[in-house]
Short mmCIF file of C-alpha atoms in Angstrom, two decimals:
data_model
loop_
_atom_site.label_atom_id
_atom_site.label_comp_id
_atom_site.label_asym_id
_atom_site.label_seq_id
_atom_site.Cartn_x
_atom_site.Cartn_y
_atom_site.Cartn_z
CA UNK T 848 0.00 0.00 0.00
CA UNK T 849 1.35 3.35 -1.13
CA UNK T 850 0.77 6.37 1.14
CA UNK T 851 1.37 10.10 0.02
CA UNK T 852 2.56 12.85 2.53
CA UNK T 853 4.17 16.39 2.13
CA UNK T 854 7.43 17.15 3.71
CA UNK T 855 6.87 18.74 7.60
CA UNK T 856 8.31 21.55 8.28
CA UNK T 857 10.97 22.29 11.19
CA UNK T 858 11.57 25.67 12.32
CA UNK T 859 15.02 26.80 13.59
CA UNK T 860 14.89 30.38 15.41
CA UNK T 861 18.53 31.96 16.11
CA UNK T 862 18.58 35.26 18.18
CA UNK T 863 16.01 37.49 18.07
CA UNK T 864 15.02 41.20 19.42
CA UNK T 865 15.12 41.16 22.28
CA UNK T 866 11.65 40.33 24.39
CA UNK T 867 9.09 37.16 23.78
CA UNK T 868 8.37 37.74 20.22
CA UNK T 869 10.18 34.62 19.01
CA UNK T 870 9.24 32.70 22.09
CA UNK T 871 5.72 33.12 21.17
CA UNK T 872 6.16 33.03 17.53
CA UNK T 873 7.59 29.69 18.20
CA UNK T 874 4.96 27.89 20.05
CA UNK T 875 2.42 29.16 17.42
CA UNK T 876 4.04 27.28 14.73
CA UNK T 877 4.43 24.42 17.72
CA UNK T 878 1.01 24.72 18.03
CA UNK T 879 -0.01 23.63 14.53
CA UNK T 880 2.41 20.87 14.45
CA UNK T 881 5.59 21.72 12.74
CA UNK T 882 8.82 21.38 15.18
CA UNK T 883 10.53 24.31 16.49
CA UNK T 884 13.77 24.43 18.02
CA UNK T 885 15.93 27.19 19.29
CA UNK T 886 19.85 27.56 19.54
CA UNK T 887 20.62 30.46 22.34
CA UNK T 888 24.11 31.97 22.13
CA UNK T 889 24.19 34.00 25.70
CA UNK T 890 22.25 34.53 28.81
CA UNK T 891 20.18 36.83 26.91
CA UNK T 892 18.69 34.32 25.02
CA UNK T 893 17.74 31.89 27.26
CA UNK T 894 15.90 34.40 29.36
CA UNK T 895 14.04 35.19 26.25
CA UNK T 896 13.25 31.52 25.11
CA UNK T 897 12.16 29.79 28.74
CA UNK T 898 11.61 26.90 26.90
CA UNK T 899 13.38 23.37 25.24
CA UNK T 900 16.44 24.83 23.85
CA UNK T 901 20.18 24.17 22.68
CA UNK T 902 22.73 26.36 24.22
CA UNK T 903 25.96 26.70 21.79
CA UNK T 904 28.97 27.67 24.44
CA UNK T 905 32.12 26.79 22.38
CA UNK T 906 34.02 29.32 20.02
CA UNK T 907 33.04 31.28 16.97
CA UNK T 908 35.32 29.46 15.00
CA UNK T 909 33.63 26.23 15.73
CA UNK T 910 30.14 27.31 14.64
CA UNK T 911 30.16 26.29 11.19
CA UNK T 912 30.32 22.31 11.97
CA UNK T 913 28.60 22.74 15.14
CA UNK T 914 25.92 24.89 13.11
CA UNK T 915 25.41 22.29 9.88
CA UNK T 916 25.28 18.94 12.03
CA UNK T 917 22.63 20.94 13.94
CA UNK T 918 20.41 21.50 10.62
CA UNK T 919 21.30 17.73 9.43
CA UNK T 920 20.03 16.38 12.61
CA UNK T 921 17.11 18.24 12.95
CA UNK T 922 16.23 17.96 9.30
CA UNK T 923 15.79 21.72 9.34
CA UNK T 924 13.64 23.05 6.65
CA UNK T 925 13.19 26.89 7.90
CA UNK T 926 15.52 28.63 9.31
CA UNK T 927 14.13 32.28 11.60
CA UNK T 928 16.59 34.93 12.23
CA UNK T 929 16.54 38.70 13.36
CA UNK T 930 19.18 40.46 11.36
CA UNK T 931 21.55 38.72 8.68
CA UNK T 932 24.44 40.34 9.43
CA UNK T 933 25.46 39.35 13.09
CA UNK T 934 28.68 37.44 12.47
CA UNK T 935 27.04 34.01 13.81
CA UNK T 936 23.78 34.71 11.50
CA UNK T 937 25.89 35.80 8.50
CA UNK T 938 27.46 32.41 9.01
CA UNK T 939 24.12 30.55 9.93
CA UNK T 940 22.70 31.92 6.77
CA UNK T 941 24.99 30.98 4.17
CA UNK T 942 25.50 27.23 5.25
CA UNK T 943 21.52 26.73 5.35
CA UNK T 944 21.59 28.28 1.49
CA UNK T 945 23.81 25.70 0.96
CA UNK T 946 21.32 23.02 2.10
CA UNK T 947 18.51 24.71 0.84
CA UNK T 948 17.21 25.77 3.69
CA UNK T 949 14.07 28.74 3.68
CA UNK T 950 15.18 31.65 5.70
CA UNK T 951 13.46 34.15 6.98
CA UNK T 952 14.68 37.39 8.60
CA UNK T 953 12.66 40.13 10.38
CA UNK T 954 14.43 43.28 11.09
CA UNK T 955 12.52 46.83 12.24
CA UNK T 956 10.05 48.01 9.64
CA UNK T 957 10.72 49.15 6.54
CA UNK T 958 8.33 51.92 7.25
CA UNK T 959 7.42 52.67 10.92
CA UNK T 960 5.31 52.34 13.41
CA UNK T 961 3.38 49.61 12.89
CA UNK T 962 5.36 47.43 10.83
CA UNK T 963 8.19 44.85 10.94
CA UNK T 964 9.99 43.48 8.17
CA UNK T 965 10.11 39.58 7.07
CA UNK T 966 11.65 38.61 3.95
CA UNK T 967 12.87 35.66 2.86
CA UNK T 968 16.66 35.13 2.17
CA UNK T 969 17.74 38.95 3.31
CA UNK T 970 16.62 42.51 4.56
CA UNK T 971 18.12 45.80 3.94
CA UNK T 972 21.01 45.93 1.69
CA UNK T 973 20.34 41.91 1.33
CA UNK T 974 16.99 42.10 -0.02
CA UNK T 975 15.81 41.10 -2.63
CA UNK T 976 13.01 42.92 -3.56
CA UNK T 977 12.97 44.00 -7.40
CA UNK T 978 13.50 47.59 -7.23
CA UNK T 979 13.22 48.42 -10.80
CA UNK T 980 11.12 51.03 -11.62
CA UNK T 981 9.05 49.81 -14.20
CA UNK T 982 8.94 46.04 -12.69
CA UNK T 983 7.27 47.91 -9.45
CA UNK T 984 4.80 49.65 -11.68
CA UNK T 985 3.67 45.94 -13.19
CA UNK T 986 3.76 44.33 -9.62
CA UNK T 987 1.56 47.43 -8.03
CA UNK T 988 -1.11 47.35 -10.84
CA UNK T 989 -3.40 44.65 -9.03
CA UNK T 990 -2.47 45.24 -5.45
CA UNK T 991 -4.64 47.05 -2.88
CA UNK T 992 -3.74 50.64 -1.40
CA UNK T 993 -1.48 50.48 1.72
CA UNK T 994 -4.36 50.08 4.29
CA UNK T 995 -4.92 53.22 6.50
CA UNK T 996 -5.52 51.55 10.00
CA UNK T 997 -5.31 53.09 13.55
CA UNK T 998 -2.08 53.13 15.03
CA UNK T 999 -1.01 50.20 17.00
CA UNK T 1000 -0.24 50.72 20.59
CA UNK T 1001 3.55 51.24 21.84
CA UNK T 1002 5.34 52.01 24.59
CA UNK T 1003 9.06 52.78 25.07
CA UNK T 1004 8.91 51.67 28.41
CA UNK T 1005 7.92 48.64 27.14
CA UNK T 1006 11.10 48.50 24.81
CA UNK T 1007 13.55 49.58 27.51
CA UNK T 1008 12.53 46.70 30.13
CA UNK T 1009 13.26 44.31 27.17
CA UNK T 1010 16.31 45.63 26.59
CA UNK T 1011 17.17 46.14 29.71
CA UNK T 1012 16.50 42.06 31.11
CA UNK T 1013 17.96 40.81 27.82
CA UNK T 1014 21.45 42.85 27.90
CA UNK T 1015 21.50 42.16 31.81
CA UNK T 1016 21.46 38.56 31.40
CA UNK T 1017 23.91 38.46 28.70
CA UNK T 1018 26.20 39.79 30.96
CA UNK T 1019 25.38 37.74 34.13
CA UNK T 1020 25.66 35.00 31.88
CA UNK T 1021 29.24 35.11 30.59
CA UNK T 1022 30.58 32.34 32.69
CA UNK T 1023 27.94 30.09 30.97
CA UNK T 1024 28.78 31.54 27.36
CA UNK T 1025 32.28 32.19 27.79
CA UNK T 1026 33.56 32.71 24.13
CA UNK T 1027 30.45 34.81 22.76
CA UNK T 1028 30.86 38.00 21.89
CA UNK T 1029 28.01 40.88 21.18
CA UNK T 1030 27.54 42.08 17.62
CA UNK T 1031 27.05 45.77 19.32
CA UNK T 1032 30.12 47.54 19.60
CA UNK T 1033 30.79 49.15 22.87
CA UNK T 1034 30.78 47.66 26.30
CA UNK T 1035 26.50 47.10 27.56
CA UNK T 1036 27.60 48.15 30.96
CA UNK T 1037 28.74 51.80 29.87
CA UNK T 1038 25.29 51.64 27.54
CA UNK T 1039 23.51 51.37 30.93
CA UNK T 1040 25.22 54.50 31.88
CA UNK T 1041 24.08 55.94 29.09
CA UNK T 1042 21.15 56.12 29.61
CA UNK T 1043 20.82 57.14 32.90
CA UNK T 1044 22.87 60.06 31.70
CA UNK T 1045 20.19 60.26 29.15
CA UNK T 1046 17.64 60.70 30.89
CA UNK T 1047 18.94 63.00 33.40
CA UNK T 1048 19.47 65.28 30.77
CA UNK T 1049 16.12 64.79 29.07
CA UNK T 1050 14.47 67.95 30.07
CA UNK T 1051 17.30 70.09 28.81
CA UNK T 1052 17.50 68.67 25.97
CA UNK T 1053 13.97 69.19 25.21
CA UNK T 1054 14.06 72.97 26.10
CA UNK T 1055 16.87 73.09 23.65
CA UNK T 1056 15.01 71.40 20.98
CA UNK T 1057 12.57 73.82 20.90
CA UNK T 1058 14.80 77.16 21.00
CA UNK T 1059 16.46 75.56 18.13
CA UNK T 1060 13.86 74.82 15.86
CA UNK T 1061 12.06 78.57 17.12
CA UNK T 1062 15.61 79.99 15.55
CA UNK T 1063 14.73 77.41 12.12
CA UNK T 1064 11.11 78.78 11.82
CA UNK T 1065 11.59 81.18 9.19
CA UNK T 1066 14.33 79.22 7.44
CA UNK T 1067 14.89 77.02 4.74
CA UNK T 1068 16.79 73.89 6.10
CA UNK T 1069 17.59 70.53 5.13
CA UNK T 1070 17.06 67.67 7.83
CA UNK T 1071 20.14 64.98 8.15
CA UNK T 1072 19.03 62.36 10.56
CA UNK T 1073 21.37 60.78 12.74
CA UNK T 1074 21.94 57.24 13.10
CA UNK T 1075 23.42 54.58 15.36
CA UNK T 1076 26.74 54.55 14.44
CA UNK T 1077 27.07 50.45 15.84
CA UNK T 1078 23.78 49.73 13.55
CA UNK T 1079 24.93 47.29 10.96
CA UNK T 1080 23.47 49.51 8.42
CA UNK T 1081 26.27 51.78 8.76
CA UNK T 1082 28.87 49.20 9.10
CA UNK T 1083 27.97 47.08 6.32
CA UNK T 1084 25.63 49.06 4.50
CA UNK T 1085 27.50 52.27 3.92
CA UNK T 1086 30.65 53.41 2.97
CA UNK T 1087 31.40 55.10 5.93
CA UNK T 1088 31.94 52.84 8.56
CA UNK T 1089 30.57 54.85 11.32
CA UNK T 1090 28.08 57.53 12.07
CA UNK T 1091 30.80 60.18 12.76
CA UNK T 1092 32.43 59.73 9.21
CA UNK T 1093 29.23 60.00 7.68
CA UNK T 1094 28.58 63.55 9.59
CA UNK T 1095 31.75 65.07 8.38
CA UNK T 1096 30.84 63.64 4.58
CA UNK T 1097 27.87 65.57 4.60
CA UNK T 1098 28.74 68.70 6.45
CA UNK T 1099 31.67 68.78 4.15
CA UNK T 1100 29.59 68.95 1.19
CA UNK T 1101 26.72 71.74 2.92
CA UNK T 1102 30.14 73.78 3.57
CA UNK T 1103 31.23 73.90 0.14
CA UNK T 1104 28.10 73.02 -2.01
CA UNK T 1105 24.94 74.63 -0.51
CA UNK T 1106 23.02 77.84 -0.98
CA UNK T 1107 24.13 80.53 1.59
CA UNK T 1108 20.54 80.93 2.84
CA UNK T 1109 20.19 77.64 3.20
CA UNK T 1110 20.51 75.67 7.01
CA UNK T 1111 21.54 72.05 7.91
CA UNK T 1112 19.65 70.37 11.40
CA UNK T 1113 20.83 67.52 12.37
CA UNK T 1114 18.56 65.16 14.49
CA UNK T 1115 20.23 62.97 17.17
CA UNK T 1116 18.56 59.49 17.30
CA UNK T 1117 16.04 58.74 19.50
CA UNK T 1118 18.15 55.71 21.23
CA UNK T 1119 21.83 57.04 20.95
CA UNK T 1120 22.81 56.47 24.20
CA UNK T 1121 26.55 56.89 24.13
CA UNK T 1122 28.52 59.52 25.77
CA UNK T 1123 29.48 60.69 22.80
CA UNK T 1124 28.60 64.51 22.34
CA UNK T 1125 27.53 65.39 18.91
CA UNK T 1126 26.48 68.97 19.48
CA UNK T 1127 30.26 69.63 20.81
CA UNK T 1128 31.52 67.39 17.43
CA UNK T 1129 29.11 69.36 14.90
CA UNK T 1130 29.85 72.46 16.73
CA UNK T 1131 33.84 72.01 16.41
CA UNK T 1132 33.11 70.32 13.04
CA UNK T 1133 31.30 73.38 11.37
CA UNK T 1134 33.48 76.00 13.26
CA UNK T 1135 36.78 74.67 11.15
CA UNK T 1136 34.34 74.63 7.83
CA UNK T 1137 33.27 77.93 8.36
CA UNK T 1138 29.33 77.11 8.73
CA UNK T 1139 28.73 77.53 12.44
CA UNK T 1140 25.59 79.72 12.06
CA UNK T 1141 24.12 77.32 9.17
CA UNK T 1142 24.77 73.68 11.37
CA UNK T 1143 22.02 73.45 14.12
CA UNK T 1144 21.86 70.01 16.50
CA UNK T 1145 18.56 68.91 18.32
CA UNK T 1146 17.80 65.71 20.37
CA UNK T 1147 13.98 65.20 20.31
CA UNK T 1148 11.44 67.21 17.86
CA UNK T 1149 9.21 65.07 15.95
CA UNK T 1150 10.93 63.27 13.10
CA UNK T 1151 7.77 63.23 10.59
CA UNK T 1152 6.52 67.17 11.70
CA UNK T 1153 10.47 67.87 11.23
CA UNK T 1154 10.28 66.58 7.80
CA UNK T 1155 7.43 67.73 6.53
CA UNK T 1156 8.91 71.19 7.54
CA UNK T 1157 12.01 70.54 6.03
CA UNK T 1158 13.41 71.60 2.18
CA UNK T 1159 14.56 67.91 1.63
CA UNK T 1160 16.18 64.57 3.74
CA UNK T 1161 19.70 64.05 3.56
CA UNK T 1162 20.23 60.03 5.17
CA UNK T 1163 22.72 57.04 4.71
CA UNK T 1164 20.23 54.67 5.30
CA UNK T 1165 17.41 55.84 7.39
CA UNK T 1166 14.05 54.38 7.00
CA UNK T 1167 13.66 57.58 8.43
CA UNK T 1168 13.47 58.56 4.65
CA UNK T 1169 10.32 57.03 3.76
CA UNK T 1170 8.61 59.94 6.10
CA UNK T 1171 9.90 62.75 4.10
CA UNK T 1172 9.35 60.68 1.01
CA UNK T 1173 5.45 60.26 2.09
CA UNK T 1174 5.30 63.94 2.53
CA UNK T 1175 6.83 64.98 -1.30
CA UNK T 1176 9.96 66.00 0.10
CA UNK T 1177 13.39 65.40 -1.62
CA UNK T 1178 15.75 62.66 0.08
CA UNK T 1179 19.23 61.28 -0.76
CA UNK T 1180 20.55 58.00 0.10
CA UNK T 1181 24.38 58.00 0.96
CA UNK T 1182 24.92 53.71 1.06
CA UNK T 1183 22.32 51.05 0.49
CA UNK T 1184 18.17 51.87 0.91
CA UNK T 1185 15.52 49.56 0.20
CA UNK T 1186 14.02 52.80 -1.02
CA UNK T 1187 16.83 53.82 -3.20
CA UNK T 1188 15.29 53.48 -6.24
CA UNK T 1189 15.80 56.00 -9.43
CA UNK T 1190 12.68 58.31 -9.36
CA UNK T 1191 11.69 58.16 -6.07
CA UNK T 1192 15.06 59.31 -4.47
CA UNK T 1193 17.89 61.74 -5.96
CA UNK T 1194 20.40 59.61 -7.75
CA UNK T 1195 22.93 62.29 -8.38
CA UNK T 1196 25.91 63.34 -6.12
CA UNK T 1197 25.04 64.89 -2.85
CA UNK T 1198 27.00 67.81 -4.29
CA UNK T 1199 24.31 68.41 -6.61
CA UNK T 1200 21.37 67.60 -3.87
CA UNK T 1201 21.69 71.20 -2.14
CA UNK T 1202 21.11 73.34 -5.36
CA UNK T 1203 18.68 71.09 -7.16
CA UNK T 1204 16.90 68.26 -5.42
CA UNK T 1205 14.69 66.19 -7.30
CA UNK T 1206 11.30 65.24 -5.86
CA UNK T 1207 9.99 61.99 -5.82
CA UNK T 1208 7.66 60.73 -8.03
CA UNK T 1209 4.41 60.47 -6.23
CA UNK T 1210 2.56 57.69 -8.28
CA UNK T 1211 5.92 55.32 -8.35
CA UNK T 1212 6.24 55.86 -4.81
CA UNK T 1213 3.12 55.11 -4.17
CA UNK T 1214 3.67 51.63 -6.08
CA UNK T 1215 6.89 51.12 -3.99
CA UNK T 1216 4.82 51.21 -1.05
CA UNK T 1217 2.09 48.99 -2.58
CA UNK T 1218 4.87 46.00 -3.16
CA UNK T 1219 6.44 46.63 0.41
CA UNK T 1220 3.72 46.33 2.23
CA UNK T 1221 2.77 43.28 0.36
CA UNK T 1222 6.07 41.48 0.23
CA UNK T 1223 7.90 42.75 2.95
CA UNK T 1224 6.30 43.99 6.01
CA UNK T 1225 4.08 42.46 8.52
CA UNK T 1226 2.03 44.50 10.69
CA UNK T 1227 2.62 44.19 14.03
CA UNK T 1228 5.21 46.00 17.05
CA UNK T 1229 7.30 45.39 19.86
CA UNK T 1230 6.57 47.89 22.32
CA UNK T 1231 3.35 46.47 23.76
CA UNK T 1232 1.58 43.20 24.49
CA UNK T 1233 -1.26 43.99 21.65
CA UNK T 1234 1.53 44.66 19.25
CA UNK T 1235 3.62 41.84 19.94
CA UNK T 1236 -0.07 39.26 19.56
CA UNK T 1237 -0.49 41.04 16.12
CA UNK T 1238 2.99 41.13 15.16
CA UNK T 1239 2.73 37.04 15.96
CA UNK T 1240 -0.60 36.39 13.72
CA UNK T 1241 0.43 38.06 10.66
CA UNK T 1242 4.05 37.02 11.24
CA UNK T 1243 2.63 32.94 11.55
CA UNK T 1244 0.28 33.89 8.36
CA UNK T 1245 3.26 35.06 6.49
CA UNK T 1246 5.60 32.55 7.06
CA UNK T 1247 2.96 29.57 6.66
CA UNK T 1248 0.66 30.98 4.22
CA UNK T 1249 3.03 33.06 1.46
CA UNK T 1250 4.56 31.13 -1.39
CA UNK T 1251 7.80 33.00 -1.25
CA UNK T 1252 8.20 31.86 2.35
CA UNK T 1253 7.65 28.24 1.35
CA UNK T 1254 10.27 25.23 1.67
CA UNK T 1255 11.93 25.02 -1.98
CA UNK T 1256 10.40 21.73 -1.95
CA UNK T 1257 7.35 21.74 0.13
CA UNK T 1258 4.91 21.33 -2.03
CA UNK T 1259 6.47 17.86 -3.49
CA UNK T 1260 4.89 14.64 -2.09
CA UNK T 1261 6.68 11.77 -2.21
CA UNK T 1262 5.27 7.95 -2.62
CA UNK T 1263 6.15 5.49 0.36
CA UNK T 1264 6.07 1.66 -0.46
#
């Protein structure tokens, strides 16, 4: 007798953000009968995943053979990571393309709140999303508007305590994982610090903020985001290497390339929590270019209201873009966008950008955001317990409902004597 069954799927989640998210992601899929197992790589992660796991203690080096035996003796068929460019999940990912493996990696939304990303294979720089303009046209033509829907709740409260637990146990747990090694730069403790610092210095900040931008109300400025100069988006993504580099690219070219009437504000990032001070370094940087009354600093301000306001976005990265995009504002990407795409961003020099920045095109933009929404983003948060259960539905539709997240060869049966 001959009896026909497809292939069962078996989940393998890495390291995730941290908080339950892939704890409860993971006994959803449980819960419909595929296998799920987890490999945690500090104390971090096992607070995170309370459940059945593997704990890998031994040296980077060793993570390849440790790493493929794992997916050959679990018959792994899926493979869930946050992030695909930690060293350990840069690794991870290529030896499961070599077995032909699905992977799937969330990151923070392409477009925010409300979103994450999941794509399969790679995010960011990785992705790949076809970003040719008249391929996103085509794929737009029979998709549905980006749903307007109430914003999800979020607090950063919420985010912090995560953080907070997670990073705490990674470093009460270095005697159990003595050879791992965060893909943060900087030392967590000092981060700690930080913040505290941070926070003590919130108010004054804020009453800063606001002089600034009174001095900015009858000016024409452009609006240069900051961002975190450890994010792997600058490291890998750009061609800077770190945030400060990127600052003294672009205040290099406002010195020497933009109108005279015309003002730079650069926006700190929301969680920069480093003691490094970047009104002293744009300060000292735009003194010795000879633009000290043009080159204003502010940490807080709201980021869409700011770039609304705004003459146009200057970003490496950012998906800070996509705000001033969705208002008709100019942006330039300085490394590697998802949004980069000829006609919705400026593609010449940033030389250029200052004098003459082109505007997006509306109705392509529109059809970027069509595709994204459909292919790449899930709805969903992780800054509150209703955002994380809607996060988890559409994240368990996605990955068990879309083709493109599909097993290469799940939908073979095979024939059993």
């Amino acid at each position: 007798m001959k009896h026909i069954h497809r292939t069962r799927r078996s989940f393998l989640f890495l390291q995730g953000p941290p908080g339950p998210f892939f704890w409860q992601l993971g006994q959803k899929i449980a819960s419909h009968g595929s296998s799920v197992y987890r490999i945690n790589l500090n104390g971090g992660d096992t607070y995170d995943w309370p459940g059945e796991a593997t704990d890998y203690r031994g040296r980077a080096s060793s993570w390849p053979i440790f790493f493929n035996r794992f997916l050959r003796e679990h018959a792994i068929t899926d493979l869930v990571l946050y992030g695909d460019c930690r060293p350990l999940h840069l690794a991870a990912h290529q030896l499961a393309k070599l077995r032909g493996v699905a992977i799937h990696v969330f990151e923070e939304g392409y477009i925010r709140p409300d979103w994450m990303t999941l794509e399969p294979d790679g995010v960011n720089g990785h992705s790949t999303l076809n970003r040719d303009p008249a391929a996103l046209r085509e794929a737009a033509r029979t998709l549905p508007a980006v749903p307007d829907l109430p914003s999800i709740t979020a607090s950063f409260s919420r985010r912090a305590r995560d953080s907070y637990w997670y990073y705490h146990r990674v470093v009460t747990g270095r005697l159990r994982f003595p050879f791992y090694r965060s893909h943060r730069r900087g030392v967590i403790v000092l981060e700690g610090f930080g913040w505290m610092r941070k926070f003590a210095l919130a108010r004054l900040r804020s009453v800063q903020a606001g002089q600034t931008l009174s001095k900015l109300a009858d000016k024409s400025f452009y609006l240069f985001p900051l961002q975190l100069t450890g994010d792997y988006q600058i490291r890998e993504h750009s061609p800077f290497g770190t945030m400060y580099t990127a600052a003294d690219y672009v205040l290099d070219s406002f010195a020497h390339r933009a109108p005279a009437h015309t003002h730079l504000l650069v926006k700190e990032h929301p969680l920069d929590c480093g003691f490094h001070n970047w009104r002293r370094f744009l300060q000292s940087r735009a003194r010795a270019l000879g633009i000290e009354d043009r080159v204003h600093h502010i940490d807080g301000g709201e980021l869409a209201v700011l770039a609304r306001r705004a003459k146009g976005m200057v970003c490496v990265n950012s998906t800070s873009g996509t705000l001033a995009l969705t208002a008709g504002k100019p942006v330039i990407v300085l490394g590697e966008a998802i949004y980069d795409v000829p006609g919705i961003t400026h593609q010449g020099h940033l030389d250029e950008f200052w004098e003459a920045p082109a505007a997006p095109d509306m109705e392509l933009f529109d059809a970027f955001r069509r595709v994204l929404h459909q292919h790449c983003l899930v709805r969903g948060g992780l800054a509150s317990e209703s955002a994380t259960e809607t996060l988890i539905d559409n994240s368990f539709q996605r990955l068990m409902g879309d083709p493109q997240h599909a097993i290469p060869d799940f939908e073979k049966i095979s024939i059993i004597a």
